[in-house]
PDB file of C-alpha atoms in Angstrom:
ATOM      1  CA  UNK A  12     -21.717  72.153  22.537  1.00  0.00           C
ATOM      2  CA  UNK A  13     -22.784  75.369  24.260  1.00  0.00           C
ATOM      3  CA  UNK A  14     -23.731  78.971  23.718  1.00  0.00           C
ATOM      4  CA  UNK A  15     -21.179  81.125  21.827  1.00  0.00           C
ATOM      5  CA  UNK A  16     -21.470  83.767  24.505  1.00  0.00           C
ATOM      6  CA  UNK A  17     -19.978  81.411  27.125  1.00  0.00           C
ATOM      7  CA  UNK A  18     -16.093  81.091  27.104  1.00  0.00           C
ATOM      8  CA  UNK A  19     -14.851  78.050  25.203  1.00  0.00           C
ATOM      9  CA  UNK A  20     -12.080  75.842  25.695  1.00  0.00           C
ATOM     10  CA  UNK A  21     -10.581  72.743  23.976  1.00  0.00           C
ATOM     11  CA  UNK A  22     -10.840  69.504  25.936  1.00  0.00           C
ATOM     12  CA  UNK A  23      -9.054  66.150  24.993  1.00  0.00           C
ATOM     13  CA  UNK A  24     -11.078  63.015  25.705  1.00  0.00           C
ATOM     14  CA  UNK A  25      -9.956  59.477  25.029  1.00  0.00           C
ATOM     15  CA  UNK A  26     -12.362  57.028  23.543  1.00  0.00           C
ATOM     16  CA  UNK A  27     -11.437  53.464  22.695  1.00  0.00           C
ATOM     17  CA  UNK A  28      -7.682  54.322  22.581  1.00  0.00           C
ATOM     18  CA  UNK A  29      -8.085  57.217  20.461  1.00  0.00           C
ATOM     19  CA  UNK A  30      -7.792  60.975  21.548  1.00  0.00           C
ATOM     20  CA  UNK A  31     -10.287  63.664  20.350  1.00  0.00           C
ATOM     21  CA  UNK A  32     -10.100  67.325  20.880  1.00  0.00           C
ATOM     22  CA  UNK A  33     -13.453  68.842  21.341  1.00  0.00           C
ATOM     23  CA  UNK A  34     -14.291  72.609  21.901  1.00  0.00           C
ATOM     24  CA  UNK A  35     -16.808  73.183  24.642  1.00  0.00           C
ATOM     25  CA  UNK A  36     -17.926  75.761  26.971  1.00  0.00           C
ATOM     26  CA  UNK A  37     -16.048  75.913  30.263  1.00  0.00           C
ATOM     27  CA  UNK A  38     -19.115  75.174  32.291  1.00  0.00           C
ATOM     28  CA  UNK A  39     -19.916  72.114  30.291  1.00  0.00           C
ATOM     29  CA  UNK A  40     -16.533  70.372  30.584  1.00  0.00           C
ATOM     30  CA  UNK A  41     -17.552  67.945  33.220  1.00  0.00           C
ATOM     31  CA  UNK A  42     -20.646  66.825  31.246  1.00  0.00           C
ATOM     32  CA  UNK A  43     -18.363  66.387  28.010  1.00  0.00           C
ATOM     33  CA  UNK A  44     -15.932  64.289  30.151  1.00  0.00           C
ATOM     34  CA  UNK A  45     -18.780  62.229  31.484  1.00  0.00           C
ATOM     35  CA  UNK A  46     -20.230  61.718  28.012  1.00  0.00           C
ATOM     36  CA  UNK A  47     -16.822  60.495  26.661  1.00  0.00           C
ATOM     37  CA  UNK A  48     -16.442  58.131  29.633  1.00  0.00           C
ATOM     38  CA  UNK A  49     -19.884  56.648  28.991  1.00  0.00           C
ATOM     39  CA  UNK A  50     -19.299  56.351  25.189  1.00  0.00           C
ATOM     40  CA  UNK A  51     -15.818  54.799  25.915  1.00  0.00           C
ATOM     41  CA  UNK A  52     -17.362  52.285  28.407  1.00  0.00           C
ATOM     42  CA  UNK A  53     -20.015  51.286  26.012  1.00  0.00           C
ATOM     43  CA  UNK A  54     -17.750  51.047  23.020  1.00  0.00           C
ATOM     44  CA  UNK A  55     -15.395  48.844  25.197  1.00  0.00           C
ATOM     45  CA  UNK A  56     -18.240  46.576  26.186  1.00  0.00           C
ATOM     46  CA  UNK A  57     -19.239  46.127  22.557  1.00  0.00           C
ATOM     47  CA  UNK A  58     -15.793  45.411  21.404  1.00  0.00           C
ATOM     48  CA  UNK A  59     -15.124  42.915  24.147  1.00  0.00           C
ATOM     49  CA  UNK A  60     -18.163  41.071  23.276  1.00  0.00           C
ATOM     50  CA  UNK A  61     -16.649  40.246  19.957  1.00  0.00           C
ATOM     51  CA  UNK A  62     -20.170  40.419  18.096  1.00  0.00           C
ATOM     52  CA  UNK A  63     -19.110  43.656  16.330  1.00  0.00           C
ATOM     53  CA  UNK A  64     -15.868  44.461  14.437  1.00  0.00           C
ATOM     54  CA  UNK A  65     -14.565  47.658  13.294  1.00  0.00           C
ATOM     55  CA  UNK A  66     -14.318  50.971  15.222  1.00  0.00           C
ATOM     56  CA  UNK A  67     -16.937  52.629  13.049  1.00  0.00           C
ATOM     57  CA  UNK A  68     -19.620  49.894  13.595  1.00  0.00           C
ATOM     58  CA  UNK A  69     -18.719  49.784  17.345  1.00  0.00           C
ATOM     59  CA  UNK A  70     -19.399  53.475  17.642  1.00  0.00           C
ATOM     60  CA  UNK A  71     -22.666  53.188  15.694  1.00  0.00           C
ATOM     61  CA  UNK A  72     -23.845  50.320  17.878  1.00  0.00           C
ATOM     62  CA  UNK A  73     -22.924  52.342  21.056  1.00  0.00           C
ATOM     63  CA  UNK A  74     -24.699  55.369  19.555  1.00  0.00           C
ATOM     64  CA  UNK A  75     -27.884  53.380  18.819  1.00  0.00           C
ATOM     65  CA  UNK A  76     -27.918  51.871  22.341  1.00  0.00           C
ATOM     66  CA  UNK A  77     -27.367  55.154  23.959  1.00  0.00           C
ATOM     67  CA  UNK A  78     -30.136  56.893  21.751  1.00  0.00           C
ATOM     68  CA  UNK A  79     -32.485  54.006  22.574  1.00  0.00           C
ATOM     69  CA  UNK A  80     -31.915  54.539  26.265  1.00  0.00           C
ATOM     70  CA  UNK A  81     -32.502  58.266  25.843  1.00  0.00           C
ATOM     71  CA  UNK A  82     -35.801  57.604  23.979  1.00  0.00           C
ATOM     72  CA  UNK A  83     -36.968  55.279  26.655  1.00  0.00           C
ATOM     73  CA  UNK A  84     -35.984  57.847  29.455  1.00  0.00           C
ATOM     74  CA  UNK A  85     -38.052  60.526  27.702  1.00  0.00           C
ATOM     75  CA  UNK A  86     -41.003  58.336  27.375  1.00  0.00           C
ATOM     76  CA  UNK A  87     -40.878  57.489  30.984  1.00  0.00           C
ATOM     77  CA  UNK A  88     -40.650  61.190  31.935  1.00  0.00           C
ATOM     78  CA  UNK A  89     -43.792  61.948  29.946  1.00  0.00           C
ATOM     79  CA  UNK A  90     -45.634  59.085  31.493  1.00  0.00           C
ATOM     80  CA  UNK A  91     -45.052  60.072  35.055  1.00  0.00           C
ATOM     81  CA  UNK A  92     -47.232  63.283  34.967  1.00  0.00           C
ATOM     82  CA  UNK A  93     -49.929  61.113  33.162  1.00  0.00           C
ATOM     83  CA  UNK A  94     -49.775  58.421  35.858  1.00  0.00           C
ATOM     84  CA  UNK A  95     -49.865  61.104  38.589  1.00  0.00           C
ATOM     85  CA  UNK A  96     -52.930  62.737  37.046  1.00  0.00           C
ATOM     86  CA  UNK A  97     -54.593  59.292  36.893  1.00  0.00           C
ATOM     87  CA  UNK A  98     -53.851  58.674  40.514  1.00  0.00           C
ATOM     88  CA  UNK A  99     -55.208  62.152  41.500  1.00  0.00           C
ATOM     89  CA  UNK A 100     -58.435  61.309  39.705  1.00  0.00           C
ATOM     90  CA  UNK A 101     -58.827  57.979  41.298  1.00  0.00           C
ATOM     91  CA  UNK A 102     -58.097  59.610  44.685  1.00  0.00           C
ATOM     92  CA  UNK A 103     -60.835  62.109  43.999  1.00  0.00           C
ATOM     93  CA  UNK A 104     -63.264  59.276  43.088  1.00  0.00           C
ATOM     94  CA  UNK A 105     -62.437  57.428  46.286  1.00  0.00           C
ATOM     95  CA  UNK A 106     -62.818  60.465  48.346  1.00  0.00           C
ATOM     96  CA  UNK A 107     -66.208  61.291  46.691  1.00  0.00           C
ATOM     97  CA  UNK A 108     -67.313  57.713  47.229  1.00  0.00           C
ATOM     98  CA  UNK A 109     -66.294  57.853  50.970  1.00  0.00           C
ATOM     99  CA  UNK A 110     -68.138  61.196  51.312  1.00  0.00           C
ATOM    100  CA  UNK A 111     -71.226  59.587  49.752  1.00  0.00           C
ATOM    101  CA  UNK A 112     -71.114  56.737  52.185  1.00  0.00           C
ATOM    102  CA  UNK A 113     -70.621  59.185  55.131  1.00  0.00           C
ATOM    103  CA  UNK A 114     -73.659  61.221  54.118  1.00  0.00           C
ATOM    104  CA  UNK A 115     -75.952  58.125  53.648  1.00  0.00           C
ATOM    105  CA  UNK A 116     -74.972  56.935  57.135  1.00  0.00           C
ATOM    106  CA  UNK A 117     -75.966  60.294  58.637  1.00  0.00           C
TER     107      UNK A 117
END
């Protein structure tokens, strides 16, 4: 998971009634455990729905759902600066128009 210079430890996580031992950097343990909880919750939800059968298929569906959400979040993050830039330009135009109106009145 992490940089080889960071001290590593083995963490046991439980996902859908199975335990997995995963090596990770000490400072990444909380993130690993949170990731395992998220995956467990998603897989449990998919299994409970009954629409997907088999551990491997459930895992793939959960991974696809999480990957889709990640792609959407990244796209949203790239839109924010663009939207801010557009708002800044609009504000400049409004300010310019107001200044022109003030100049004409004087």
